[in-house]
Structures are given as C-alpha cells and as structure tokens.
Short mmCIF file of C-alpha atoms and ligand atoms in Angstrom, two decimals:
data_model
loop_
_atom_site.label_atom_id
_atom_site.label_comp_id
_atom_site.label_asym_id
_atom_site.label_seq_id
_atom_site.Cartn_x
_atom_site.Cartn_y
_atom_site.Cartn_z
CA UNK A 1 12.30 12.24 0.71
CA UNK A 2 12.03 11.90 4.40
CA UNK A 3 10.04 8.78 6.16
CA UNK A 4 9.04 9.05 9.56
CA UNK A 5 8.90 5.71 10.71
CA UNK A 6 7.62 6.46 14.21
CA UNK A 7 4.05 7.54 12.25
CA UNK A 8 4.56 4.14 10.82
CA UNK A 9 4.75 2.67 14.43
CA UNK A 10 1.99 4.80 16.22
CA UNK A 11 -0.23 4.78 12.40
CA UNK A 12 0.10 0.51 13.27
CA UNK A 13 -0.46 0.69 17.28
CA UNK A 14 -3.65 2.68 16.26
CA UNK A 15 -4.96 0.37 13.79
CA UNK A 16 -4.15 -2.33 16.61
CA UNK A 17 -6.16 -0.38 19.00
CA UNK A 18 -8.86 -0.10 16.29
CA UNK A 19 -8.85 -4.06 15.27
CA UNK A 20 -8.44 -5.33 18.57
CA UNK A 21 -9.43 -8.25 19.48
CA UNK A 22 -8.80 -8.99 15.74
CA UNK A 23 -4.68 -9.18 15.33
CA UNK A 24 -2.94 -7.18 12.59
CA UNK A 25 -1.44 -8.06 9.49
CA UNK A 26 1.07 -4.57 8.12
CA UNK A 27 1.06 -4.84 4.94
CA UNK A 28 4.40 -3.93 3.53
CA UNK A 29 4.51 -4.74 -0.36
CA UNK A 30 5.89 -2.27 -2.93
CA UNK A 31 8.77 -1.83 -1.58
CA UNK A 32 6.11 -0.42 1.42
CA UNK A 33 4.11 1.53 -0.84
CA UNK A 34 7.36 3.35 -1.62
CA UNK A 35 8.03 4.07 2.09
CA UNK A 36 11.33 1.42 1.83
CA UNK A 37 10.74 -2.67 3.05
CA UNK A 38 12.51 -3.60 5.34
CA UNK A 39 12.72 -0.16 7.71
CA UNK A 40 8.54 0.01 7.93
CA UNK A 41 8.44 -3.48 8.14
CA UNK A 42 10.42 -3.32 11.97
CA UNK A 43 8.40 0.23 12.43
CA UNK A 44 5.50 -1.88 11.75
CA UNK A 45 6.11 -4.62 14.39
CA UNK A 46 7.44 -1.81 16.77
CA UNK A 47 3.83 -0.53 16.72
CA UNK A 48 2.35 -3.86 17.36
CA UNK A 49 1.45 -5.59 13.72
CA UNK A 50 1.65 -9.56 14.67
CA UNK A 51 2.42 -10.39 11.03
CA UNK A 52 3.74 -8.59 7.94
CA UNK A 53 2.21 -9.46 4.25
CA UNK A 54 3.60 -9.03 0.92
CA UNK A 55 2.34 -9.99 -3.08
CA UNK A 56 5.21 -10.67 -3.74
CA UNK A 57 7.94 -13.99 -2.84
CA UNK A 58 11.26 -11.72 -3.37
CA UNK A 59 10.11 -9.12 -0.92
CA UNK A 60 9.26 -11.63 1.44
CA UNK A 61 12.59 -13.23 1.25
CA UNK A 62 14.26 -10.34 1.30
CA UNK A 63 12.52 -9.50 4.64
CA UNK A 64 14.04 -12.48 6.06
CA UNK A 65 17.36 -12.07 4.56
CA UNK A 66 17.70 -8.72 6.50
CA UNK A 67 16.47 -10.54 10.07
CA UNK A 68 12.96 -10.07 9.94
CA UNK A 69 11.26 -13.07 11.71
CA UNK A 70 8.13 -11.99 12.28
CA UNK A 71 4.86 -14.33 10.74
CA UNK A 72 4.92 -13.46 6.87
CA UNK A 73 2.18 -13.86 4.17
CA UNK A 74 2.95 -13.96 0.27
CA UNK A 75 0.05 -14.47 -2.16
CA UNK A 76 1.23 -13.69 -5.22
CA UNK A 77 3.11 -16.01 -7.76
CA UNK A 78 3.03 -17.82 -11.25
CA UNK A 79 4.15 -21.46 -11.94
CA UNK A 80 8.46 -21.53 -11.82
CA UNK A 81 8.05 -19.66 -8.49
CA UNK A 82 10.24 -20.69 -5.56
CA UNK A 83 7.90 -21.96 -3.19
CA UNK A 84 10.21 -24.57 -1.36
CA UNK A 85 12.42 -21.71 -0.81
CA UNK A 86 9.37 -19.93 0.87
CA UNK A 87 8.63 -22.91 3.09
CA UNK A 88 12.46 -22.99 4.10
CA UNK A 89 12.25 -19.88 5.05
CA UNK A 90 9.24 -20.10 7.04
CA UNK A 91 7.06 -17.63 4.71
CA UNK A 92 3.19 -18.48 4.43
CA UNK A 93 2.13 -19.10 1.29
CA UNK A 94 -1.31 -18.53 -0.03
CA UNK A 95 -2.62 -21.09 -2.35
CA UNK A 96 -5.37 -19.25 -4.41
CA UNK A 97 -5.26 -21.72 -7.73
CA UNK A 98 -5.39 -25.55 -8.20
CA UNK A 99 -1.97 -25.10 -9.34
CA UNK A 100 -0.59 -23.81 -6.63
CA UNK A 101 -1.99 -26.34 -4.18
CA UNK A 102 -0.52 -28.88 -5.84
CA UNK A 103 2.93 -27.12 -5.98
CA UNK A 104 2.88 -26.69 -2.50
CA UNK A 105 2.06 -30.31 -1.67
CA UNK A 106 5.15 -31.59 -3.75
CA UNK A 107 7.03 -29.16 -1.89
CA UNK A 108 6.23 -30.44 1.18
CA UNK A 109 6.20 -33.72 0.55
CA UNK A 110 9.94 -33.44 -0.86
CA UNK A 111 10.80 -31.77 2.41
CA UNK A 112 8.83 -34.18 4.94
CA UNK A 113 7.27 -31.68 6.71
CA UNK A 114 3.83 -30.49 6.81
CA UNK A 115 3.54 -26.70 5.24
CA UNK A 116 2.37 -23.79 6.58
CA UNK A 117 -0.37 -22.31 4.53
CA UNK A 118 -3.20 -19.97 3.75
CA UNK A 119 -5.72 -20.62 1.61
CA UNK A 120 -7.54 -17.43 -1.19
CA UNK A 121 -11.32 -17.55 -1.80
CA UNK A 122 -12.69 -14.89 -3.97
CA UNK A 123 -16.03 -13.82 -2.52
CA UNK A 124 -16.90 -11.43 -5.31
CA UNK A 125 -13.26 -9.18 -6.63
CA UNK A 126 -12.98 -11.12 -9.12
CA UNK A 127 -9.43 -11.05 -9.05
CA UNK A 128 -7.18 -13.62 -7.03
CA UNK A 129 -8.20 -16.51 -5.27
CA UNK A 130 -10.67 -19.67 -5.62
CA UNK A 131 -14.30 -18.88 -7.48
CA UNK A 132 -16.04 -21.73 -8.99
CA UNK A 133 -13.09 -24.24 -8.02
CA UNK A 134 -14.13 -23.66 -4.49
CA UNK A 135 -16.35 -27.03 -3.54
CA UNK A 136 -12.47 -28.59 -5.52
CA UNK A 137 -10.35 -26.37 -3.52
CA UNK A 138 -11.88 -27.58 0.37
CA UNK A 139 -11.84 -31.28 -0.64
CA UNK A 140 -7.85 -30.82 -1.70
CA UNK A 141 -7.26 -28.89 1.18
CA UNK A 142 -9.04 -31.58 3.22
CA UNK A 143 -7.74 -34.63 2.33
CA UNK A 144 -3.99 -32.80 2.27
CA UNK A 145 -4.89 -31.85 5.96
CA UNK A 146 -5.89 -35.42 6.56
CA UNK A 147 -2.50 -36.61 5.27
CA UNK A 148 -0.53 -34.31 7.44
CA UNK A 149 1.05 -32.55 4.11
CA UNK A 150 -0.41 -29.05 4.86
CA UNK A 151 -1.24 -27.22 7.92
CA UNK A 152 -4.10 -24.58 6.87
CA UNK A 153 -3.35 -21.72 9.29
CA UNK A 154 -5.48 -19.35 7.65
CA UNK A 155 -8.72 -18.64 4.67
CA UNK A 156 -9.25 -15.21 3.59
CA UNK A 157 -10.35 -12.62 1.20
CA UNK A 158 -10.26 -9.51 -0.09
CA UNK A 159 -13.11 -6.81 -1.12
CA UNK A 160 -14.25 -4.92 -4.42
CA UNK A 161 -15.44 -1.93 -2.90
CA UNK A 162 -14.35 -1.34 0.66
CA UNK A 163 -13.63 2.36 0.12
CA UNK A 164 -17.34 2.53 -0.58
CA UNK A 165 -18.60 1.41 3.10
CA UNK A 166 -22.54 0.87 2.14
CA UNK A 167 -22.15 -0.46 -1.39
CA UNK A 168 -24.30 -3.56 -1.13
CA UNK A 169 -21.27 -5.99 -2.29
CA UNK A 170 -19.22 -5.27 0.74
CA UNK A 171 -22.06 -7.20 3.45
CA UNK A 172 -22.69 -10.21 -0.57
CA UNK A 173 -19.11 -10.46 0.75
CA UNK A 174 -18.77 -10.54 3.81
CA UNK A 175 -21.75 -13.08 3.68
CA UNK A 176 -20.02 -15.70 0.77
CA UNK A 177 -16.60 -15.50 3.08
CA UNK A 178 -18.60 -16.64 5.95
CA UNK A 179 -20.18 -19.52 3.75
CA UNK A 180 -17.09 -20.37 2.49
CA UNK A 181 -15.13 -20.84 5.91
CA UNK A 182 -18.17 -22.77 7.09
CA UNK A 183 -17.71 -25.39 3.97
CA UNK A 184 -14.05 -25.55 4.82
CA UNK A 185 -15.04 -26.23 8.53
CA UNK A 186 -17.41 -28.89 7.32
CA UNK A 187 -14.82 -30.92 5.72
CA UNK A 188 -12.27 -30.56 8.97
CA UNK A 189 -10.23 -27.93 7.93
CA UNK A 190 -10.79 -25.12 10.50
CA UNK A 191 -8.18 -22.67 10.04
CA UNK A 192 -7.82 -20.15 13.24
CA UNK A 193 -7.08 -16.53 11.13
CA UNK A 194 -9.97 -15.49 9.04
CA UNK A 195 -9.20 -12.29 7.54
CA UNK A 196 -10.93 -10.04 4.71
CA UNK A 197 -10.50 -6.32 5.78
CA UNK A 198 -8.14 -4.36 4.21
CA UNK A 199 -7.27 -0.40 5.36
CA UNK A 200 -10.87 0.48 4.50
CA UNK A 201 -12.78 -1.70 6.39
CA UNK A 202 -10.71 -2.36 9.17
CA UNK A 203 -11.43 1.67 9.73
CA UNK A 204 -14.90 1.76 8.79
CA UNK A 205 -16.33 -2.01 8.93
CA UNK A 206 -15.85 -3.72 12.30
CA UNK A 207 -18.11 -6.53 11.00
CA UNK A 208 -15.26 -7.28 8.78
CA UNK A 209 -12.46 -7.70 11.13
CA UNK A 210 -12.67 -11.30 11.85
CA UNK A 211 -9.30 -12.59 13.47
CA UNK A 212 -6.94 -10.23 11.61
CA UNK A 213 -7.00 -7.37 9.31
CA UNK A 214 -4.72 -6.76 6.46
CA UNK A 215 -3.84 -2.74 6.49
CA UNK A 216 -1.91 -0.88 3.87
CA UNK A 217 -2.14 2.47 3.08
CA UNK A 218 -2.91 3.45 6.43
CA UNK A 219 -0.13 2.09 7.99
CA UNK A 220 1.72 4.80 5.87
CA UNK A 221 -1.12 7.07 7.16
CA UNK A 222 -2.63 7.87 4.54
CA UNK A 223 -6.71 8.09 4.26
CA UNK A 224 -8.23 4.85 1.90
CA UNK A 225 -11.47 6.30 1.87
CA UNK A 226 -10.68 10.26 1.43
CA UNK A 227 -14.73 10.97 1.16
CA UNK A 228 -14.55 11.28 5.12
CA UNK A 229 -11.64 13.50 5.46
CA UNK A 230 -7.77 13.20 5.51
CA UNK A 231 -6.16 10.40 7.60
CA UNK A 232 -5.93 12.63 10.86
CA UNK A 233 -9.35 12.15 10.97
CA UNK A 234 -8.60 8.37 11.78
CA UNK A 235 -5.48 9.26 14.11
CA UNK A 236 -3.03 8.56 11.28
CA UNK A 237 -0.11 10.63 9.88
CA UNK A 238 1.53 10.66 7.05
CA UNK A 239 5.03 9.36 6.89
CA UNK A 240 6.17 10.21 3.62
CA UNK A 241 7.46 13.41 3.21
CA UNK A 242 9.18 14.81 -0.45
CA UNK A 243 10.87 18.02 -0.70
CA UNK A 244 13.13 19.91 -3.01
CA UNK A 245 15.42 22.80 -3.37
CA UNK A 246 14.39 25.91 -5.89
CA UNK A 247 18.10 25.19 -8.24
CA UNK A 248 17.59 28.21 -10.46
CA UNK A 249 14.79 31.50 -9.80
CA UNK A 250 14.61 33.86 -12.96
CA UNK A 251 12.88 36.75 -14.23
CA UNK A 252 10.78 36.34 -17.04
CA UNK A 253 8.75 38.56 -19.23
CA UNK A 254 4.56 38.29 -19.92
CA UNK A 255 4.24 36.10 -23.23
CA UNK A 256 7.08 33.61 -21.73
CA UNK A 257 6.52 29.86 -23.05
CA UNK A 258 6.99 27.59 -19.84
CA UNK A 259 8.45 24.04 -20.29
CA UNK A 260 7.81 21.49 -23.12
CA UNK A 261 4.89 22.49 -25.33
CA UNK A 262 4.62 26.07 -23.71
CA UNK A 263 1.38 24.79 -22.21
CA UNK A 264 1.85 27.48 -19.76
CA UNK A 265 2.30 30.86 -20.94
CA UNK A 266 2.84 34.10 -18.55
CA UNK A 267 0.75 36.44 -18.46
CA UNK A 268 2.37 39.01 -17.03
CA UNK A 269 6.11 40.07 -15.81
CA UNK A 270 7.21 37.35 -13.17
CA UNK A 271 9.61 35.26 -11.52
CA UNK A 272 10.00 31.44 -12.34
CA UNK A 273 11.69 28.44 -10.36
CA UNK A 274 12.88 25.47 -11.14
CA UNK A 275 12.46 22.63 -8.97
CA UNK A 276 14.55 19.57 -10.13
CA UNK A 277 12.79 16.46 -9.90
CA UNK A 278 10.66 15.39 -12.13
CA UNK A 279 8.28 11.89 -13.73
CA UNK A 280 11.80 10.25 -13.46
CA UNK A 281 11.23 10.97 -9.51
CA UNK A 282 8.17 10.06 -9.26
CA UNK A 283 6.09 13.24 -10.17
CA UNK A 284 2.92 12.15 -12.12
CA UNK A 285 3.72 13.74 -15.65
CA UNK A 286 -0.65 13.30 -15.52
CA UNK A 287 -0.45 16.29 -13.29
CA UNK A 288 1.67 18.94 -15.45
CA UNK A 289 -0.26 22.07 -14.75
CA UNK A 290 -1.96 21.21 -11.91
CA UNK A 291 0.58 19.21 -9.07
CA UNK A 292 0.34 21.23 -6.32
CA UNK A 293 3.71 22.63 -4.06
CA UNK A 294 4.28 24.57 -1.08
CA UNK A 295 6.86 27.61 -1.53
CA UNK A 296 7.29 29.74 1.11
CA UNK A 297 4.30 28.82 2.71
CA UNK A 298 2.21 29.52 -0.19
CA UNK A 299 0.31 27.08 -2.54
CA UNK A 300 1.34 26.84 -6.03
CA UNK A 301 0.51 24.72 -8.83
CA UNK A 302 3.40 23.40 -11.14
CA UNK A 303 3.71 25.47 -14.48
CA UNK A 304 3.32 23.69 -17.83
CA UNK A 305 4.46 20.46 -18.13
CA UNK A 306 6.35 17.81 -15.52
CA UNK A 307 9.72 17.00 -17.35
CA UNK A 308 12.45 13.70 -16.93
CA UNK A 309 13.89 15.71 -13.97
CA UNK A 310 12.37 18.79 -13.82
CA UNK A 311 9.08 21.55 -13.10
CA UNK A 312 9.09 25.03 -13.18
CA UNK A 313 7.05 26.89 -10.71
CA UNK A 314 5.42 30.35 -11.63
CA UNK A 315 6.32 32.02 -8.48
CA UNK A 316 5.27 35.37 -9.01
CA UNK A 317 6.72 39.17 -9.60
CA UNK A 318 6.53 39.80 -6.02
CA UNK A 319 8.79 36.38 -5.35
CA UNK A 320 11.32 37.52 -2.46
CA UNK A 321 13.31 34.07 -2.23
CA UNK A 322 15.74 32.35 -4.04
CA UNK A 323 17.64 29.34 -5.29
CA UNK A 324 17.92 26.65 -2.40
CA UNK A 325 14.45 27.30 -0.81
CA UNK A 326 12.46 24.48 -0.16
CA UNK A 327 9.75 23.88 -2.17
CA UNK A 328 7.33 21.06 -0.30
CA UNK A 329 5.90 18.47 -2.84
CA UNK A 330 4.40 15.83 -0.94
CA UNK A 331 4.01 16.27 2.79
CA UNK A 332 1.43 16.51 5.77
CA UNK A 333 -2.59 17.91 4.91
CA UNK A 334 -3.04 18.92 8.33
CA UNK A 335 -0.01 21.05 8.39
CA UNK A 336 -0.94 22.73 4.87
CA UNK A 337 1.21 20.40 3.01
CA UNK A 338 0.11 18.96 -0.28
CA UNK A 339 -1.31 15.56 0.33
CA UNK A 340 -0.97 12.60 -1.81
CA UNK A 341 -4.64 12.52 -2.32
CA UNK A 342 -4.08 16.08 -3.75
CA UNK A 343 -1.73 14.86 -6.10
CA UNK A 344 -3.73 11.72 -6.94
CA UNK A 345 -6.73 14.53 -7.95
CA UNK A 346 -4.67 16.46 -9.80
CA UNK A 347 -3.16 13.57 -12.20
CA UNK A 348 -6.46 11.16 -12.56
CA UNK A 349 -5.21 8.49 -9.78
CA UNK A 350 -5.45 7.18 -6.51
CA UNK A 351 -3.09 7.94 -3.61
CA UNK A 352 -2.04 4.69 -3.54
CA UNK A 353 -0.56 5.32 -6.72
CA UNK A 354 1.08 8.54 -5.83
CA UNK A 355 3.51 6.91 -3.15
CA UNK A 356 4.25 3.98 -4.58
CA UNK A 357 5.63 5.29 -7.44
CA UNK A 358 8.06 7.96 -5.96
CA UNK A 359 11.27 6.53 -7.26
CA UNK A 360 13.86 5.47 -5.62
CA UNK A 361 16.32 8.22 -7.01
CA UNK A 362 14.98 10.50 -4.73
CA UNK A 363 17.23 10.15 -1.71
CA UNK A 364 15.78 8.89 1.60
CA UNK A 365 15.86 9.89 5.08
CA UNK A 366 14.79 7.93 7.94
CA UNK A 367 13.38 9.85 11.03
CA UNK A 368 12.26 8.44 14.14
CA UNK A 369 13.40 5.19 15.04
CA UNK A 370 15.55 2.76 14.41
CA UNK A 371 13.45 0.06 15.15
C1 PLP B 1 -2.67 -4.46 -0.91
C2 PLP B 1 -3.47 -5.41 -0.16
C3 PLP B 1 -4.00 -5.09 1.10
C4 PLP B 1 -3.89 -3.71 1.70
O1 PLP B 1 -4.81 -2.85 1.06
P1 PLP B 1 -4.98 -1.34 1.54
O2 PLP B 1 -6.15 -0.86 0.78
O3 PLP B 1 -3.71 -0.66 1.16
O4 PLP B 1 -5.17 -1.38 3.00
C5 PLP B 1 -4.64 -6.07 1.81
N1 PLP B 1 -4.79 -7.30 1.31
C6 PLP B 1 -4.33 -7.64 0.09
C7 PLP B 1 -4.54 -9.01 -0.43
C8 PLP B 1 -3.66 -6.71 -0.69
O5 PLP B 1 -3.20 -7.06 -1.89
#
C-alpha cells in the first residue's frame, strides 16, 4: 500500500479554499481512515487544517505523544475514560451526555483550572450528543461557565443525510443547530466555533459551514457523495493506493473449479493468477466474484471467492505476463484504477468502509512529504 500524503496536503488546502472563511477541522480517526495517524495528521496541517479531530481518546493521545500540537477534538468515550489525562494533554473534549459533563467538571475542578471544551447537540442523527436533555445540558454548561470550571470553546453537530444534499432533514437541521446555539447564547455561553458540516456538506452545503467544518473522507480524497462523480470532480485525489504482485500464473483447463466453493468455474482453456492478499488484508470477502483489479492495464474481476490471504484472477488464454506483475487493487479512478467506491459497489458497502478496513499487514509506503 502506498499513501501519498502530499494529496492529503493539497486534498486539505482545497477543502480550506472551499470552507474559507469557515476554518478546518481534518478529521483523522481510524487510524486516518486506514491512511496511518499520525503521518496524515502533519500532511493535514501542512495543507492548512487549523485543528485535527478524532472519536476516539487513545488516538488523540497518541497524536500528542508523537509531537502533534495542533488544536485536537475527541468526542467519543464511555464512563472509566481518561478524561483528566485529555485535559493534561490539552485535547478538547466533547461533552455530549449528562455524564460526561459532570466528569469533566470533577476533572477540572481536581486540577484548578478551567477546561477546555466542546459541547454535542443532536439536531436530528439520532446518534451522539444532547436530544431531549438539551434545555438540562445549557443550564449545566451555564452555571459551570459562570463558575469558571469550563471554558465552552465550541457547540456542534453532525447530519443524517448530508450525502443526500436536498433531503429535507439536512436545512430541519441546520435550522434546530441554529436554535440550539441561540439557547446556549441566551444563557451566556457563546462559544466562538460552531461547526456541523462534515465532507459532504462542506462540498456541497455552504449554508452549513458555520466557523469550521469537520472533513473526512475527502481529506483522503475520496468522493462522500459519489452520485456527482469521483472526487476529481471536487479537486481531490486519492491517496491510498494498494497493489500486489501476480506470485503464481498457471494454465488451466475449461471445467476448472476456482477457489473455495468453485463458485467460479472456467469455461474455457485459460490462464489463472494468484494475487496474495486477501479478507485478512483488507479485501471485502462481500466482493468474491466481483472486486475489481487492474492487470496489465486491463480490468478484471476477482475469480470465485476472496480467501485469508489470497484471490485468483482469471486472466485469460491469451495472458502474455507472468508471476511478479503488478496487479492494481485499489488506486486512482481518473487514471483507470479501481476506486474504492468500485469496491464498496461490488461488496454491498460504502467507501468509507473500503479504506478503513485495509489492514495493517499490508505494508505501507509513504510518498510525498515528510511533513
Ligand atoms: C467521521 C466524522 C466526520 C467526518 O465525516 P466524513 O463524512 O468522513 O467527512 C465529521 N464529524 C464527526 C463527528 C465524525 O464522526
């Protein structure tokens, strides 16, 4: 696997052209949606991204422990977590539970020292973040601001249905977030970074950018909403590239049984390959006889099932290569290459999926850079 971390930094400087005025927050969790922490997170900043967000505490700690200093968001965390380490090491945490917002206040009481955090409504998801509690949540946060234990920095939010640009929840909202910052205001907590727009809408909803916008996948360049096209249509490359070596190309007659099951049978006299990597690697086992590849410059689709560590490729009678060509699993749709949105089609999922989950077996190389 290859990761071309100056697409990560010119993927962020032109979602920071795109959100400007409205700063940008690269969203690096997942271990970068499988792109590796702590590189995109510097490829992130080199491109402009003000602050750097993660679900989880560990990865955000972990970006510190390797240097990182840039303005870091967490909001994701049960009762037990370590959230006096994440003050001490100057991480924002997001309170999106009663619990949490009393958590946070011991912590900072214990420590003296007001804490920096942000504050989740849910304005419709239904997922993280304050929903009934709400009118509860701004008179905590209020009185807590009033006693100098909590510094509110920011109040955001995050959308159902921002791949779908005109579905009528993404304005319901857009609408309840503005409500709900204007309650907040009207009990003295006015927090300066508003932020709701994830990749989706901070390429398709300006409305939605408010003071900072809260990009994934596209940092990695790839497209959230892949009705309108690939991600070159927004100016964004892919950085994630995955390819393999053919490590074994045999004859085989018509009638041959391919791989586990013999799903795929020949049907006529041919050449297969064997390309070894595999579910263990990452390779949706959802997409056995349909993942695409690249060989040679020509489009195949893998042959039967996906294996531990292993596909076989029908290649062909007319196959001219050989063991140690590159077969092209994951790469660039503009150039040809099969995209992870290609992938995600052929095994029932989401590109989001398809990246993250490329295992960290698969060796890495980092091009572009160092940042
Ligand atoms: C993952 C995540 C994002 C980024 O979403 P993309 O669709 O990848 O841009 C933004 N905000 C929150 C809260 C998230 O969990």
């Amino acid at each position: 696997m290859s990761i071309d971390l100056d697409a990560i930094r010119d993927n962020v400087a032109e979602l920071v052209r795109r959100a400007a005025p409205a700063q940008v927050l690269a969203v690096v969790k997942a271990d970068a949606y499988g792109h590796g922490l702590v590189d995109s997170a510097r490829a992130a900043l080199a491109g402009g991204a003000s602050w750097l967000g993660v679900a989880q505490l560990a990865e955000a700690l972990r970006l510190r422990e390797a240097g990182v200093t840039a303005p870091l968001l967490t909001w994701l965390f049960a009762p037990g977590a370590d959230i006096g380490g994440a003050i001490d090491a100057d991480i924002e945490v997001t309170v999106g539970s009663m619990w949490s917002v009393d958590a946070v206040l011991a912590a900072a009481r214990e420590r003296g020292a007001p804490a920096r955090i942000q504050v989740k409504v849910d304005t419709g998801l239904g997922r993280g973040g304050i929903l009934t509690d709400w009118p509860q949540m701004v008179a905590r946060l209020a009185a807590a601001h009033a006693e100098g234990a909590v510094e509110v920095t920011g109040v955001w939010s995050h959308f159902a249905w921002a791949d779908a640009p005109q579905h009528p929840t993404v304005r319901a909202q857009q609408v309840r977030f503005e409500e709900a910052c204007e309650e907040l205001a009207r009990a003295g907590v006015r927090p300066p970074l508003r932020h709701l727009a994830n990749s989706a809408a901070t390429l398709t909803n300006p409305s939605a950018h408010f003071d900072l916008v809260r990009p994934g996948l596209a940092v990695y360049g790839l497209s959230p909403v892949p009705d309108l096209g690939d991600s070159a249509h927004f100016g964004l490359r892919e950085a994630m590239r995955v390819t393999a070596r053919l490590s074994l190309v045999k004859r085989a007659a018509a009638g041959q049984g391919v791989s586990y099951g013999h799903e795929y049978v020949t049907d006529r006299d041919t050449v297969l390959g064997l390309v070894p990597m595999g579910y263990a690697d990452g390779i949706p086992r959802a997409a056995g006889g349909a993942g695409p590849v690249l060989v040679g410059g020509r489009r195949l689709t893998i042959a039967g099932r996906v294996c531990m560590d292993q596909v076989v490729l029908d290649l062909g009678p007319d196959f001219a290569g050989a063991a140690g060509d590159e077969v092209v699993v994951l790469g660039r749709a503009a150039d040809g290459e099969p995209s992870a949105q290609d992938w995600a089609q052929a095994a029932g999922t989401i590109n989001y999926e398809i990246v993250t989950r490329m295992s960290p077996r698969l060796p890495r190389v980092l091009l572009g850079g160092p940042f």
